[in-house]
XYZ file of C-alpha atoms in Angstrom:
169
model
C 49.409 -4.060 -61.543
C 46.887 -6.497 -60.345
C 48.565 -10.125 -58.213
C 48.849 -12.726 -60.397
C 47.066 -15.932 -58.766
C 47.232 -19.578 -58.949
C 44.399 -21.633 -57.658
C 45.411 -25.214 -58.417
C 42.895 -28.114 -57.468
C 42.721 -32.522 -57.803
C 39.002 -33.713 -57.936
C 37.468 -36.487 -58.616
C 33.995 -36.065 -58.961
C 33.832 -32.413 -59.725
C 32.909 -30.849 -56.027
C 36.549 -29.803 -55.627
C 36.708 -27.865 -58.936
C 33.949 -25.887 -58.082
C 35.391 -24.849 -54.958
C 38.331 -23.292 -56.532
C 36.544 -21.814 -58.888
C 34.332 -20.180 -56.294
C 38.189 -19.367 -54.672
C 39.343 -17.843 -57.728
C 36.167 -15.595 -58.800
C 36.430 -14.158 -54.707
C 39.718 -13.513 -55.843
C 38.831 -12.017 -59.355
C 36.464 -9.576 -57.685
C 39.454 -8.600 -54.886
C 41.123 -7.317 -58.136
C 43.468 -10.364 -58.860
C 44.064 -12.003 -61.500
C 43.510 -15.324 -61.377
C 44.010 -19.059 -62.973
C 42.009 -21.946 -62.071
C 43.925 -25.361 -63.496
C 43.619 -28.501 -62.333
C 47.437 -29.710 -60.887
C 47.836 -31.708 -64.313
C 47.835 -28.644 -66.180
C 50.203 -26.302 -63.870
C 53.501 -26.042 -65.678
C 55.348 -23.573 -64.044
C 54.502 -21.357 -60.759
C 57.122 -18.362 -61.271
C 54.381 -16.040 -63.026
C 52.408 -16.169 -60.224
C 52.824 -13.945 -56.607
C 50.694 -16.459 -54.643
C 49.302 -20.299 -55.200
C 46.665 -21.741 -53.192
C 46.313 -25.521 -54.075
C 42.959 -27.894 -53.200
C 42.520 -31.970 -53.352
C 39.547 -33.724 -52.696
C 39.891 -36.335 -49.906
C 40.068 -40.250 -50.456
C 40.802 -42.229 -47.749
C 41.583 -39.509 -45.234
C 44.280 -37.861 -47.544
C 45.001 -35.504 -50.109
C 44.724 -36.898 -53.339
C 48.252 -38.624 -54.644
C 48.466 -36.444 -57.801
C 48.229 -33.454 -55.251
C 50.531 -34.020 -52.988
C 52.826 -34.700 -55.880
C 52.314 -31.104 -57.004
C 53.504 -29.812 -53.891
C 56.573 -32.091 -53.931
C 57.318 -31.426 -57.244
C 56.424 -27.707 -56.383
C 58.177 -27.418 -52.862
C 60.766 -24.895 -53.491
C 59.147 -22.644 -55.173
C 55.869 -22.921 -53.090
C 57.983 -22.243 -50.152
C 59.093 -18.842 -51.618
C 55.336 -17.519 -52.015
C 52.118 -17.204 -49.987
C 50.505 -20.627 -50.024
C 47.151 -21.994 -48.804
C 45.722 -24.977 -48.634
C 42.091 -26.902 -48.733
C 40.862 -29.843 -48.806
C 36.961 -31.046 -49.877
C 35.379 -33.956 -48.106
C 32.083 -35.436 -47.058
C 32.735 -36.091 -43.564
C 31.947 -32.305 -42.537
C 29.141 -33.207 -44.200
C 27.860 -35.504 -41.701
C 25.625 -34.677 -38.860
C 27.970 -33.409 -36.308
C 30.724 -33.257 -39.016
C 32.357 -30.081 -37.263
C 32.678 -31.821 -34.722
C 35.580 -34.014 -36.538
C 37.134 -30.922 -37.978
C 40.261 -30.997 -35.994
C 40.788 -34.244 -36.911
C 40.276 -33.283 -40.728
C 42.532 -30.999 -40.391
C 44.949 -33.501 -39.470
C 44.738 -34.763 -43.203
C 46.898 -31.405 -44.096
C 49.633 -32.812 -42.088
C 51.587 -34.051 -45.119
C 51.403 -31.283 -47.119
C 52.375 -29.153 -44.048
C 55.582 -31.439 -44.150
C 56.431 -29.993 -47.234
C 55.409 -26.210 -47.383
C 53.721 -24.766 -44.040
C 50.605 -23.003 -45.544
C 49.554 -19.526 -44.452
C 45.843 -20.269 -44.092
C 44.218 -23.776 -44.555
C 40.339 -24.014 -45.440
C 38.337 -27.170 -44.749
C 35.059 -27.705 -46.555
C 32.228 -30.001 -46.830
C 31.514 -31.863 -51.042
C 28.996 -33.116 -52.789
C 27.694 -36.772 -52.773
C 26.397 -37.738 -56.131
C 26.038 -41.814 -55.641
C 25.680 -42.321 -59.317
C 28.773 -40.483 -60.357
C 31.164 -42.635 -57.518
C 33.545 -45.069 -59.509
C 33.165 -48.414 -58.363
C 30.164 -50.794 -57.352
C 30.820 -51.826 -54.413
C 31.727 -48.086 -53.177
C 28.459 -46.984 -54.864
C 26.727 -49.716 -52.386
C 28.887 -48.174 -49.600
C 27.287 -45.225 -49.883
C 23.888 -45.754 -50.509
C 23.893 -48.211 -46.845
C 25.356 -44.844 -45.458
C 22.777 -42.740 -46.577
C 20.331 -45.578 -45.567
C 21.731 -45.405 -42.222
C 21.609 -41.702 -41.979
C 25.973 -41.089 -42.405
C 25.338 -38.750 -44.991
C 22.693 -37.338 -47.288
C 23.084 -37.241 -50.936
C 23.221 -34.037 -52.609
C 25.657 -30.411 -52.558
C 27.188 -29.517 -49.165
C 29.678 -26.723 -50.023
C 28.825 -23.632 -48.443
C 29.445 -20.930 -50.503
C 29.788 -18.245 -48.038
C 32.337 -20.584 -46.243
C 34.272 -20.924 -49.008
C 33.833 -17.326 -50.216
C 34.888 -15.841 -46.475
C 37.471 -17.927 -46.836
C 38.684 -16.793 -49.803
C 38.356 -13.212 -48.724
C 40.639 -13.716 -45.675
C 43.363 -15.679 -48.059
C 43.836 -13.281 -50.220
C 47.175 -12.179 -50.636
């Protein structure tokens, strides 16, 4: 009998949902079986042997509807291999791994909760026309003037899919 997986994510603009589906289809071809749900969906996590849940980043944080899940979630998450990862444009930047202990820091709150057994940390995507508001959307493009970021897709997929590989349960 193949593990049952859950790979859970919050996104905003789409960059973290394809990181957990990248997650779950390393895990699909490890021989799992897998679900990919956003949090709003997730019901119920007894069916499953392992969870590894995702949030974009706003504001140097998890997501509020994320770290609801694992609140909501803590009991049972603490029972079961958990991992954790977070999607965010400042590894993005030039010299981004250079704040990557300090990302990592943005885990701390969902480590208050339930201690994950691996944590993964990966660059997004910066689509200026898809961000919400104005005046972020101005925000953004001065940063890109300024040479902050670039616009465009910064996930690495072998990152995330090494990463992947070593999580698995």
């Amino acid at each position: 009998m193949s593990k049952k997986i859950l790979v859970t994510y919050a996104s905003r603009l789409d960059a973290t949902t394809g990181v957990a589906q990248a997650i779950g289809k390393t895990f699909t071809e490890c021989g799992a079986q897998v679900d990919v749900l956003p949090m709003n969906e997730v019901k119920d996590l007894d069916s499953y042997q392992a969870v590894v849940a995702g949030s974009a980043i706003r504001g140097a944080a998890w997501l509020p509807e994320a770290l609801q899940f694992v609140g909501a979630h803590q009991k049972t998450l603490t029972k079961k291999p958990f991992a954790a990862f977070l999607v965010c444009m400042t590894l993005a930047m030039p010299n981004g791994e250079k704040y990557r202990e300090h990302i990592s820091s943005w885990l701390g709150p969902v480590r208050a909760l339930v201690r994950p057994v691996e944590e993964g940390l990966f660059a997004g995507t910066l689509n200026i026309s898809r961000v919400e508001s104005f005046a972020e959307r101005v925000k953004f493009r001065l940063s890109v003037l300024f040479g902050v970021w670039k616009e465009g897709d910064h996930r690495d997929w072998n990152a995330i899919h090494t990463w992947a590989e070593k999580v698995y349960p």
